[in-house]
Tab-separated table of C-alpha atoms in Angstrom:
chain	number	residue	atom	x	y	z
R	55	MET	CA	225.067	91.414	-77.372
R	56	ARG	CA	221.681	91.759	-77.672
R	57	LYS	CA	221.703	88.264	-79.486
R	58	MET	CA	223.363	87.413	-76.523
R	59	VAL	CA	221.036	88.807	-73.915
R	60	LYS	CA	217.944	87.515	-75.753
R	61	ILE	CA	219.050	83.869	-75.695
R	62	CYS	CA	219.744	84.414	-72.358
R	63	CYS	CA	216.694	84.933	-71.036
R	64	PHE	CA	214.383	83.398	-73.372
R	65	LEU	CA	214.216	80.508	-71.258
R	66	LEU	CA	213.026	83.188	-67.874
R	67	LEU	CA	210.063	84.207	-70.115
R	68	LEU	CA	207.795	82.091	-71.067
R	69	SER	CA	204.761	83.780	-71.992
R	70	LEU	CA	202.768	87.407	-70.074
R	71	LEU	CA	201.273	87.592	-67.015
R	72	SER	CA	197.492	87.391	-67.208
R	73	GLY	CA	196.852	89.876	-64.485
R	74	GLN	CA	195.198	87.269	-61.881
R	75	LEU	CA	198.226	86.821	-59.529
R	76	ASN	CA	198.638	83.874	-56.483
R	77	ALA	CA	195.812	82.048	-58.367
R	78	SER	CA	197.156	78.109	-58.532
R	79	PRO	CA	198.337	76.722	-61.747
R	80	GLY	CA	197.137	74.625	-63.742
R	81	LEU	CA	200.945	74.235	-65.314
R	82	LYS	CA	204.257	74.619	-63.397
R	83	VAL	CA	207.722	75.249	-65.681
R	84	ARG	CA	210.794	74.831	-63.520
R	85	ILE	CA	214.314	75.773	-65.251
R	86	THR	CA	217.075	74.704	-63.863
R	87	GLN	CA	221.141	75.692	-64.064
R	88	LYS	CA	221.668	73.410	-66.437
R	89	GLY	CA	219.588	75.034	-68.902
R	90	LEU	CA	220.536	78.411	-67.893
R	91	GLU	CA	223.951	77.017	-68.434
R	92	TYR	CA	222.869	75.409	-71.957
R	93	ALA	CA	220.751	79.171	-72.267
R	94	LYS	CA	224.107	81.215	-71.546
R	95	GLU	CA	225.857	78.828	-73.948
R	96	VAL	CA	223.849	78.974	-77.079
R	97	GLY	CA	223.674	82.947	-76.441
R	98	LEU	CA	227.568	83.403	-76.692
R	99	GLU	CA	228.073	81.165	-79.869
R	100	ILE	CA	225.611	83.310	-81.293
R	101	LEU	CA	227.203	86.589	-79.894
R	102	LYS	CA	230.668	84.980	-81.527
R	103	GLN	CA	229.090	84.206	-84.776
R	104	ASN	CA	226.880	87.808	-85.069
R	105	MET	CA	230.040	89.794	-84.718
R	106	GLU	CA	232.066	88.009	-86.984
R	107	LYS	CA	229.165	88.753	-89.729
R	108	ASP	CA	228.855	92.363	-88.623
R	109	HIS	CA	230.061	95.228	-90.619
R	110	PHE	CA	230.913	98.459	-89.091
R	111	PRO	CA	230.250	101.806	-90.279
R	112	ASP	CA	233.591	103.925	-91.515
R	113	LEU	CA	235.414	106.520	-89.215
R	114	SER	CA	236.482	109.879	-90.325
R	115	GLY	CA	237.805	112.993	-88.396
R	116	TYR	CA	241.058	115.462	-87.247
R	117	GLU	CA	242.832	115.594	-84.788
R	118	LYS	CA	245.543	118.519	-84.080
R	119	PHE	CA	248.925	117.728	-84.341
R	120	GLY	CA	251.888	119.875	-84.322
R	121	LEU	CA	251.484	122.844	-86.883
R	122	GLY	CA	248.144	121.583	-88.778
R	123	ASN	CA	245.652	118.801	-88.640
R	124	VAL	CA	245.525	115.200	-89.145
R	125	LYS	CA	242.709	114.029	-90.956
R	126	TYR	CA	242.146	110.283	-90.715
R	127	ASN	CA	240.160	107.372	-91.930
R	128	ILE	CA	239.106	104.074	-91.049
R	129	SER	CA	236.957	101.675	-92.774
R	130	ARG	CA	235.757	98.112	-93.486
R	131	ILE	CA	236.240	97.750	-89.754
R	132	GLN	CA	235.320	93.430	-88.811
R	133	VAL	CA	235.584	91.849	-86.091
R	134	THR	CA	237.709	88.487	-86.547
R	135	ALA	CA	237.420	87.156	-83.357
R	136	VAL	CA	236.191	87.048	-80.666
R	137	GLU	CA	236.439	84.744	-77.282
R	138	PHE	CA	234.698	84.417	-74.092
R	139	PRO	CA	237.246	82.113	-71.966
R	140	ASN	CA	235.437	83.002	-68.963
R	141	ALA	CA	231.253	83.314	-68.227
R	142	SER	CA	228.579	82.121	-66.126
R	143	ILE	CA	224.693	82.833	-65.325
R	144	SER	CA	223.148	82.150	-61.688
R	145	LEU	CA	220.408	82.661	-59.799
R	146	LEU	CA	219.775	85.294	-57.183
R	147	PRO	CA	216.659	84.251	-55.350
R	148	GLY	CA	213.749	87.129	-54.775
R	149	THR	CA	215.827	88.979	-57.417
R	150	GLY	CA	217.164	87.545	-60.893
R	151	ILE	CA	219.258	85.994	-62.902
R	152	LYS	CA	222.918	87.335	-63.231
R	153	LEU	CA	225.457	86.933	-66.042
R	154	VAL	CA	229.046	87.411	-65.722
R	155	ILE	CA	231.327	87.535	-68.743
R	156	GLY	CA	235.415	88.108	-68.352
R	157	ASN	CA	238.428	87.760	-69.524
R	158	ALA	CA	236.945	88.398	-73.147
R	159	SER	CA	238.911	89.493	-76.108
R	160	LEU	CA	238.380	90.990	-79.404
R	161	THR	CA	240.315	91.091	-82.558
R	162	ILE	CA	239.240	93.456	-84.806
R	163	ASP	CA	240.940	94.117	-88.419
R	164	MET	CA	240.197	97.588	-90.358
R	165	ASN	CA	241.650	99.594	-93.236
R	166	TRP	CA	243.127	102.942	-91.751
R	167	ASN	CA	244.328	106.398	-94.027
R	168	ILE	CA	245.995	109.138	-92.549
R	169	ARG	CA	246.733	113.265	-94.376
R	170	THR	CA	248.247	116.002	-93.346
R	171	TRP	CA	249.686	118.826	-95.221
R	172	MET	CA	252.393	117.144	-95.630
R	173	PHE	CA	252.462	113.744	-95.455
R	174	LYS	CA	250.038	110.871	-96.307
R	175	ASP	CA	249.795	107.005	-94.832
R	176	SER	CA	247.635	104.035	-95.004
R	177	GLY	CA	247.581	100.576	-94.443
R	178	ARG	CA	245.861	97.748	-92.659
R	179	SER	CA	245.311	97.413	-88.550
R	180	THR	CA	244.904	95.125	-86.210
R	181	VAL	CA	243.202	96.181	-83.348
R	182	TYR	CA	243.314	93.417	-79.992
R	183	ILE	CA	240.756	94.359	-77.260
R	184	SER	CA	241.873	91.820	-73.885
R	185	LYS	CA	240.230	91.844	-70.085
R	186	VAL	CA	236.513	92.774	-70.586
R	187	PHE	CA	234.435	92.430	-68.545
R	188	VAL	CA	230.479	92.636	-68.190
R	189	THR	CA	228.359	91.888	-65.426
R	190	ALA	CA	224.962	92.177	-65.699
R	191	ILE	CA	221.532	91.681	-63.474
R	192	PHE	CA	218.057	91.222	-64.481
R	193	SER	CA	214.323	91.175	-63.310
R	194	THR	CA	211.382	90.573	-63.706
R	195	PRO	CA	209.204	93.508	-62.079
R	196	LEU	CA	205.568	94.389	-62.460
R	197	ASP	CA	204.666	97.507	-64.121
R	198	ASN	CA	201.534	99.312	-63.653
R	199	THR	CA	199.250	96.966	-65.738
R	200	GLY	CA	200.073	93.799	-63.180
R	201	ARG	CA	202.043	92.112	-66.059
R	202	THR	CA	205.390	91.046	-65.834
R	203	SER	CA	208.655	92.643	-67.552
R	204	ILE	CA	211.978	91.937	-67.616
R	205	SER	CA	214.327	94.546	-67.094
R	206	LEU	CA	217.949	94.984	-67.030
R	207	SER	CA	218.819	96.388	-63.294
R	208	SER	CA	222.265	97.085	-63.132
R	209	CYS	CA	225.192	96.525	-65.439
R	210	ARG	CA	228.665	97.600	-65.421
R	211	THR	CA	231.382	97.498	-67.845
R	212	THR	CA	235.422	97.915	-68.077
R	213	SER	CA	238.034	97.132	-70.130
R	214	GLY	CA	241.468	95.858	-70.074
R	215	ASP	CA	244.515	96.448	-72.409
R	216	ILE	CA	244.203	97.562	-76.399
R	217	ASP	CA	246.772	96.572	-78.076
R	218	ILE	CA	247.007	98.353	-81.957
R	219	LYS	CA	249.346	97.411	-84.735
R	220	LEU	CA	249.518	99.512	-88.341
R	221	ASN	CA	251.628	98.827	-90.790
R	222	GLY	CA	252.613	101.410	-93.181
R	223	LYS	CA	255.364	103.925	-93.653
R	224	SER	CA	255.683	107.025	-91.415
R	225	GLY	CA	256.384	105.307	-88.314
R	226	PHE	CA	255.110	108.677	-86.115
R	227	LEU	CA	251.973	109.555	-87.652
R	228	ARG	CA	251.065	106.057	-86.394
R	229	ASN	CA	252.459	106.110	-83.170
R	230	PHE	CA	250.475	109.227	-83.023
R	231	PHE	CA	247.366	107.509	-85.046
R	232	ILE	CA	247.888	104.552	-82.385
R	233	LYS	CA	247.760	106.696	-79.394
R	234	TYR	CA	244.946	108.510	-80.351
R	235	LEU	CA	242.820	105.449	-80.918
R	236	LYS	CA	243.229	103.796	-77.851
R	237	LYS	CA	241.189	106.143	-75.899
R	238	PRO	CA	237.827	106.057	-77.805
R	239	ILE	CA	238.226	102.765	-78.554
R	240	HIS	CA	237.796	102.435	-74.929
R	241	LYS	CA	235.230	104.972	-73.815
R	242	SER	CA	233.252	103.983	-76.942
R	243	LEU	CA	233.304	99.829	-75.505
R	244	VAL	CA	232.414	100.947	-72.009
R	245	THR	CA	229.986	103.785	-72.431
R	246	ASN	CA	227.949	101.447	-75.273
R	247	SER	CA	228.357	98.098	-74.050
R	248	CYS	CA	225.385	98.480	-71.568
R	249	PRO	CA	222.906	100.961	-73.761
R	250	ASN	CA	223.257	98.004	-76.161
R	251	ILE	CA	222.373	95.046	-73.327
R	252	ARG	CA	219.503	97.431	-72.140
R	253	SER	CA	218.143	97.883	-76.215
R	254	GLY	CA	218.086	94.793	-75.855
R	255	ILE	CA	216.324	93.646	-73.154
R	256	GLN	CA	213.627	95.669	-74.240
R	257	LEU	CA	213.374	94.180	-77.726
R	258	ILE	CA	212.575	91.312	-75.366
R	259	ASP	CA	209.511	92.672	-73.981
R	260	GLU	CA	208.780	93.206	-77.249
R	261	ASP	CA	208.756	89.902	-78.755
R	262	ILE	CA	207.036	88.823	-75.283
R	263	ARG	CA	204.582	90.729	-76.257
R	264	LEU	CA	204.062	89.096	-79.581
R	265	LEU	CA	203.795	85.241	-77.901
R	266	ASN	CA	200.617	83.528	-78.499
R	267	VAL	CA	199.708	82.815	-74.878
R	268	LEU	CA	196.290	81.447	-76.187
R	269	MET	CA	196.748	78.663	-78.719
R	270	PRO	CA	194.469	76.633	-80.179
R	271	ILE	CA	194.362	73.142	-80.195
R	272	ASP	CA	191.845	72.222	-83.158
R	273	ASP	CA	188.241	74.333	-83.568
R	274	LEU	CA	186.227	73.212	-80.465
R	275	ALA	CA	189.143	74.372	-77.719
R	276	GLU	CA	192.627	76.473	-76.828
R	277	ILE	CA	194.716	76.720	-73.873
R	278	ASP	CA	195.177	79.850	-72.142
R	279	TYR	CA	199.362	79.692	-71.089
R	280	SER	CA	199.377	83.151	-69.849
R	281	LEU	CA	202.110	83.478	-66.208
R	282	ASN	CA	199.633	83.056	-62.889
R	283	SER	CA	202.043	85.006	-61.007
R	284	LEU	CA	205.828	86.508	-61.217
R	285	PRO	CA	208.895	84.064	-61.602
R	286	ALA	CA	210.017	82.700	-58.574
R	287	VAL	CA	213.768	82.764	-58.450
R	288	PHE	CA	215.589	80.154	-56.209
R	289	GLN	CA	218.966	79.278	-56.155
R	290	PRO	CA	219.094	76.136	-57.962
R	291	PHE	CA	215.870	76.643	-60.532
R	292	ILE	CA	213.205	79.576	-61.539
R	293	ASP	CA	209.758	78.568	-61.504
R	294	LEU	CA	206.628	80.022	-63.601
R	295	ASP	CA	202.997	79.091	-63.085
R	296	LEU	CA	201.327	79.372	-66.079
R	297	GLN	CA	197.608	79.312	-65.716
R	298	GLY	CA	197.329	76.355	-67.589
R	299	THR	CA	193.314	76.226	-68.606
R	300	VAL	CA	191.838	74.791	-71.914
R	301	TYR	CA	188.893	76.682	-73.060
R	302	PRO	CA	186.056	75.979	-75.451
R	303	ALA	CA	187.099	77.715	-78.699
R	304	GLY	CA	185.965	81.063	-77.959
R	305	ASN	CA	183.807	81.135	-74.275
R	306	TYR	CA	186.209	81.462	-71.811
R	307	THR	CA	184.205	81.941	-68.734
R	308	GLY	CA	181.958	79.478	-67.053
R	309	LEU	CA	184.765	76.886	-65.871
R	310	PRO	CA	183.199	74.078	-63.603
R	311	TYR	CA	187.222	73.535	-61.497
R	312	VAL	CA	189.216	75.795	-59.466
R	313	ALA	CA	193.295	74.900	-59.705
R	314	VAL	CA	194.152	72.909	-57.007
R	315	PRO	CA	198.268	73.705	-54.945
R	316	PHE	CA	200.396	71.076	-55.814
R	317	ALA	CA	204.195	71.083	-55.901
R	318	ILE	CA	206.858	69.112	-58.119
R	319	PRO	CA	209.806	66.899	-56.338
R	320	ASN	CA	213.338	69.461	-56.437
R	321	GLN	CA	214.615	67.716	-59.376
R	322	ASN	CA	217.919	68.982	-61.495
R	323	ASN	CA	219.038	66.904	-64.057
R	324	SER	CA	217.285	68.013	-66.618
R	325	MET	CA	217.062	70.873	-68.374
R	326	LEU	CA	213.321	71.889	-68.394
R	327	TYR	CA	209.999	70.751	-66.347
R	328	LEU	CA	206.852	70.914	-67.534
R	329	ALA	CA	204.133	69.860	-64.810
R	330	PHE	CA	200.588	69.580	-66.171
R	331	SER	CA	198.092	69.518	-62.752
R	332	GLU	CA	195.377	67.332	-62.690
R	333	TYR	CA	192.918	70.437	-63.216
R	334	PHE	CA	194.699	71.266	-66.765
R	335	PHE	CA	193.154	67.620	-67.813
R	336	GLN	CA	189.867	68.481	-66.093
R	337	THR	CA	189.084	71.722	-67.725
R	338	SER	CA	190.296	69.821	-71.527
R	339	SER	CA	187.296	67.481	-70.487
R	340	PHE	CA	184.974	69.983	-69.988
R	341	ALA	CA	185.698	71.632	-73.428
R	342	TYR	CA	185.273	68.997	-75.027
R	343	TYR	CA	182.313	67.861	-73.131
R	344	THR	CA	180.855	71.022	-73.912
R	345	ALA	CA	181.876	71.011	-77.597
R	346	GLY	CA	180.183	67.550	-78.328
R	347	ALA	CA	183.127	66.198	-78.706
R	348	PHE	CA	182.419	62.719	-76.905
R	349	ASN	CA	179.637	62.600	-79.217
R	350	ILE	CA	179.541	59.754	-81.944
R	351	THR	CA	177.687	57.891	-84.391
R	352	ILE	CA	177.864	55.179	-85.917
R	353	ALA	CA	175.366	53.825	-88.680
R	354	GLU	CA	176.389	51.013	-92.044
R	355	GLU	CA	178.052	53.318	-93.852
R	356	THR	CA	180.615	53.982	-91.498
R	357	CYS	CA	181.360	51.016	-89.760
R	358	SER	CA	184.492	49.438	-90.883
R	359	TYR	CA	184.025	45.778	-89.787
R	360	PHE	CA	180.318	45.008	-90.551
R	361	ASN	CA	177.199	45.835	-91.189
R	362	ILE	CA	175.135	46.083	-88.219
R	363	SER	CA	171.460	45.794	-88.785
R	364	THR	CA	168.218	44.606	-86.999
R	365	GLU	CA	168.664	40.852	-87.755
R	366	ILE	CA	172.508	41.173	-86.276
R	367	PHE	CA	170.347	42.733	-82.869
R	368	GLY	CA	167.259	40.400	-83.441
R	369	SER	CA	169.213	36.727	-83.821
R	370	ILE	CA	170.648	37.784	-80.253
R	371	ILE	CA	167.741	39.611	-78.681
R	372	PRO	CA	164.121	37.668	-79.965
R	373	GLU	CA	162.277	41.100	-78.763
R	374	VAL	CA	164.509	42.823	-81.238
R	375	ALA	CA	163.206	39.799	-83.643
R	376	LYS	CA	159.490	40.519	-82.784
R	377	TYR	CA	159.374	44.278	-83.265
R	378	SER	CA	161.310	44.337	-86.338
R	379	VAL	CA	160.519	41.330	-88.632
R	380	THR	CA	161.786	42.998	-91.598
R	381	PRO	CA	165.612	43.825	-91.604
R	382	TYR	CA	166.689	47.593	-91.597
R	383	PRO	CA	170.130	48.764	-91.356
R	384	VAL	CA	170.789	50.291	-87.463
R	385	MET	CA	172.411	53.360	-86.444
R	386	LEU	CA	173.823	53.782	-82.811
R	387	LYS	CA	174.034	57.277	-80.945
R	388	LEU	CA	176.229	57.515	-77.920
R	389	MET	CA	176.807	60.613	-75.983
R	390	ALA	CA	178.173	61.528	-73.229
R	391	THR	CA	175.843	62.416	-70.106
R	392	GLU	CA	177.953	64.092	-67.501
R	393	ILE	CA	181.773	65.280	-67.564
R	394	PRO	CA	184.485	62.644	-68.335
R	395	VAL	CA	186.315	62.124	-64.874
R	396	ILE	CA	190.157	62.401	-65.227
R	397	SER	CA	192.290	61.579	-62.797
R	398	LEU	CA	196.181	61.046	-61.679
R	399	LYS	CA	197.547	58.516	-59.801
R	400	GLN	CA	201.183	57.188	-59.465
R	401	ASP	CA	202.029	56.062	-62.770
R	402	SER	CA	198.278	56.152	-63.702
R	403	PHE	CA	195.940	58.125	-65.836
R	404	THR	CA	192.404	57.578	-66.414
R	405	VAL	CA	189.475	58.627	-67.249
R	406	ASP	CA	185.802	57.316	-66.658
R	407	ILE	CA	182.895	58.297	-69.152
R	408	GLN	CA	179.157	57.770	-67.987
R	409	GLY	CA	177.320	57.815	-70.921
R	410	SER	CA	174.598	56.547	-72.770
R	411	MET	CA	173.967	54.671	-76.474
R	412	GLU	CA	170.519	54.622	-78.400
R	413	VAL	CA	170.195	52.202	-81.016
R	414	PHE	CA	168.097	53.402	-83.797
R	415	ALA	CA	165.873	51.733	-86.974
R	416	LEU	CA	166.817	53.507	-90.129
R	417	LEU	CA	163.428	53.275	-91.845
R	418	PRO	CA	162.932	53.267	-95.922
R	419	ASP	CA	161.582	56.229	-96.010
R	420	SER	CA	164.555	57.715	-94.090
R	421	THR	CA	162.764	58.195	-90.365
R	422	THR	CA	163.946	56.432	-87.342
R	423	GLN	CA	162.707	54.493	-84.939
R	424	SER	CA	164.779	53.983	-81.464
R	425	LEU	CA	164.870	50.701	-80.288
R	426	PHE	CA	166.489	50.784	-77.052
R	427	THR	CA	168.576	53.104	-74.924
R	428	MET	CA	171.355	52.012	-72.266
R	429	ASN	CA	173.345	53.730	-70.159
R	430	VAL	CA	177.446	52.906	-70.237
R	431	ALA	CA	179.969	53.641	-67.923
R	432	ALA	CA	183.655	53.548	-69.029
R	433	ASN	CA	186.725	53.398	-67.684
R	434	THR	CA	189.643	53.814	-69.609
R	435	SER	CA	193.403	54.793	-69.514
R	436	ILE	CA	195.683	57.221	-71.558
R	437	SER	CA	199.316	56.311	-72.501
R	438	LEU	CA	200.882	59.598	-73.319
R	439	ASN	CA	203.341	60.883	-75.698
R	440	ILE	CA	205.658	63.784	-77.171
R	441	PHE	CA	206.047	64.486	-80.848
R	442	ASP	CA	206.097	67.438	-82.894
R	443	GLN	CA	206.320	69.601	-79.255
R	444	LYS	CA	202.708	68.277	-79.125
R	445	LEU	CA	201.345	66.182	-76.235
R	446	MET	CA	200.116	63.243	-77.629
R	447	GLY	CA	197.440	60.374	-75.720
R	448	SER	CA	196.293	57.017	-76.760
R	449	LEU	CA	193.314	55.806	-75.187
R	450	CYS	CA	192.901	51.948	-73.659
R	451	LEU	CA	189.177	50.737	-72.699
R	452	ASN	CA	189.846	48.749	-69.240
R	453	ARG	CA	186.008	48.208	-68.276
R	454	LEU	CA	182.737	48.559	-69.977
R	455	GLN	CA	179.415	48.158	-67.884
R	456	PHE	CA	175.816	48.391	-69.860
R	457	SER	CA	172.646	48.935	-67.993
R	458	LEU	CA	169.386	48.914	-69.543
R	459	ALA	CA	168.049	52.545	-69.674
R	460	HIS	CA	165.017	52.584	-71.881
R	461	SER	CA	163.027	49.902	-74.224
R	462	ASN	CA	160.308	50.310	-77.068
R	463	VAL	CA	160.782	46.372	-77.711
R	464	GLY	CA	160.154	45.248	-74.229
R	465	PHE	CA	162.654	44.672	-71.350
R	466	PHE	CA	165.313	42.050	-72.422
R	467	GLU	CA	168.644	41.060	-70.510
R	468	ILE	CA	171.596	43.293	-71.158
R	469	SER	CA	174.190	40.947	-70.814
R	470	LEU	CA	173.102	39.563	-74.205
R	471	LEU	CA	174.322	42.430	-76.016
R	472	GLU	CA	177.813	43.272	-73.592
R	473	ASN	CA	179.812	41.448	-75.587
R	474	ILE	CA	178.712	43.217	-79.869
R	475	LEU	CA	178.938	46.410	-77.723
R	476	SER	CA	181.877	45.917	-76.283
R	477	TYR	CA	183.195	44.850	-79.528
R	478	ILE	CA	181.701	47.725	-81.915
R	479	LEU	CA	183.634	50.209	-78.856
R	480	GLN	CA	186.732	48.980	-79.283
R	481	THR	CA	186.435	49.002	-83.379
R	482	GLU	CA	184.683	51.873	-84.062
R	483	VAL	CA	184.892	54.403	-81.244
R	484	ILE	CA	188.181	53.469	-79.383
R	485	PRO	CA	190.098	54.417	-82.730
R	486	SER	CA	188.029	57.278	-83.622
R	487	ALA	CA	188.721	58.934	-80.218
R	488	ASN	CA	192.931	57.971	-80.417
R	489	ALA	CA	192.544	59.661	-84.028
R	490	LYS	CA	191.191	63.070	-82.255
R	491	LEU	CA	194.711	62.254	-79.697
R	492	SER	CA	196.857	61.909	-82.172
R	493	LYS	CA	196.225	65.393	-83.178
R	494	GLY	CA	198.211	66.184	-79.646
R	495	PHE	CA	197.765	69.625	-77.741
R	496	PRO	CA	200.140	71.769	-78.308
R	497	LEU	CA	202.522	72.694	-75.658
R	498	PRO	CA	203.659	76.543	-74.851
R	499	ASN	CA	205.724	78.255	-77.751
R	500	LEU	CA	209.077	78.464	-76.769
R	501	ALA	CA	210.616	80.141	-79.904
R	502	ASN	CA	212.933	78.035	-81.609
R	503	VAL	CA	213.045	75.575	-78.806
R	504	THR	CA	212.472	71.923	-79.542
R	505	LEU	CA	212.390	69.825	-76.734
R	506	MET	CA	215.159	66.817	-76.801
R	507	ARG	CA	214.830	62.898	-75.190
R	508	PRO	CA	211.307	63.936	-73.239
R	509	HIS	CA	210.330	61.889	-70.529
R	510	ILE	CA	207.140	61.582	-68.971
R	511	THR	CA	205.792	60.421	-65.319
R	512	ILE	CA	202.950	60.444	-64.161
R	513	ALA	CA	202.225	61.327	-60.253
R	514	GLN	CA	199.894	62.060	-57.614
R	515	GLY	CA	197.755	64.864	-59.245
R	516	TYR	CA	200.141	65.638	-61.968
R	517	MET	CA	202.209	64.907	-64.956
R	518	LEU	CA	205.335	66.019	-65.519
R	519	ILE	CA	207.888	66.177	-68.428
R	520	SER	CA	211.540	66.460	-67.869
R	521	THR	CA	213.531	67.447	-71.204
R	522	GLU	CA	216.683	68.677	-72.602
R	523	VAL	CA	216.148	71.606	-74.935
R	524	HIS	CA	217.730	72.318	-78.123
R	525	TYR	CA	217.940	75.941	-79.735
R	526	ARG	CA	217.781	76.179	-83.293
R	527	HIS	CA	219.792	78.977	-84.674
């Protein structure tokens, strides 16, 4: 029973509540009725498999019978079949989740033996329990620390018919034994079902506290996926607001952005929806800008396609040829001068980068001489995909603008360099950025859950992932 409850609730509680309530989220998670139905089916199947694998402790004791006692022993108790013909899971707006298992049945095989001072008998027994009903309601209240928890707010179990068949020789003892067994089996089933569910809920709480809500992306940044507020339960779905903030590694203060409220459309065709707001990507831009990830150096030994030197620049710009008569290797230092600006619009994900490019001559004594510095404005677009539970991106350069910021070789027309600089950016900088983006952003940890056939949509102010899920068990 614990396994079933755990699976039915795994979609509800994806993370811990951070204690910062009512703040706008960077990530919204929506679990639809379709997702809950899948969780129910998986949970029931796992419950059936586990019950059929479990081995139960032997039972033994004495019962008063006539002028003496009957000593009995039941061993090798095993569930051989479980059926859940009617089971449903539904959302109770403002309350939580209601799980109903109706008309369930179990078949149990066991060995038995009984002994009196005059008789003894033994054999194999089959117990068939039918018309079992379980109704449980789960809620997500706040505890006294301001964190969310999962609790069993109500539970009721009833059982109907119990049919016991014993094979053996002493018919009157078997009939006595059958009559005796029905009552404790019924009592045990009714008494233990709800406490077992409650114990399972407590295990879920323990698992939740072990979830990694602060997930490292790499050495430079990490994502906070803690809950921002209580799960909001509606008739057709559950919404969870997660903080969805990317921080520089180890530094969780000083963000220049505030999350803006946003809403995702009412959709229920998929099991799960993940909506990442513009704020999520803005904080990731800030984190990597702070870490210097947008800075890159291109030198002769790292240039993939040709050797850049003062001779190449001198052939285009006469001022460079006059300044550096002897050919020297050239080094380019590119850096972002402002936090790159993220913009999400319908079917469009763009990044605007303001930066600078300084060109140095590498002198024989290993020193450098600055030749000139340019301002660079780049407009790029990002295409997204999901692989191995990670959100991955690919950068495409749309527009470039250059202007001369400073020159030690004298003024020159920057338009003369636009082609070669554009080529260097396309062949060196963009591939380097895509190599980093291909490592991906880890999505919220849904233990043992794989996203199936995810589809990405870019909308005004957010990116939406609609997906089916598959639970590995």
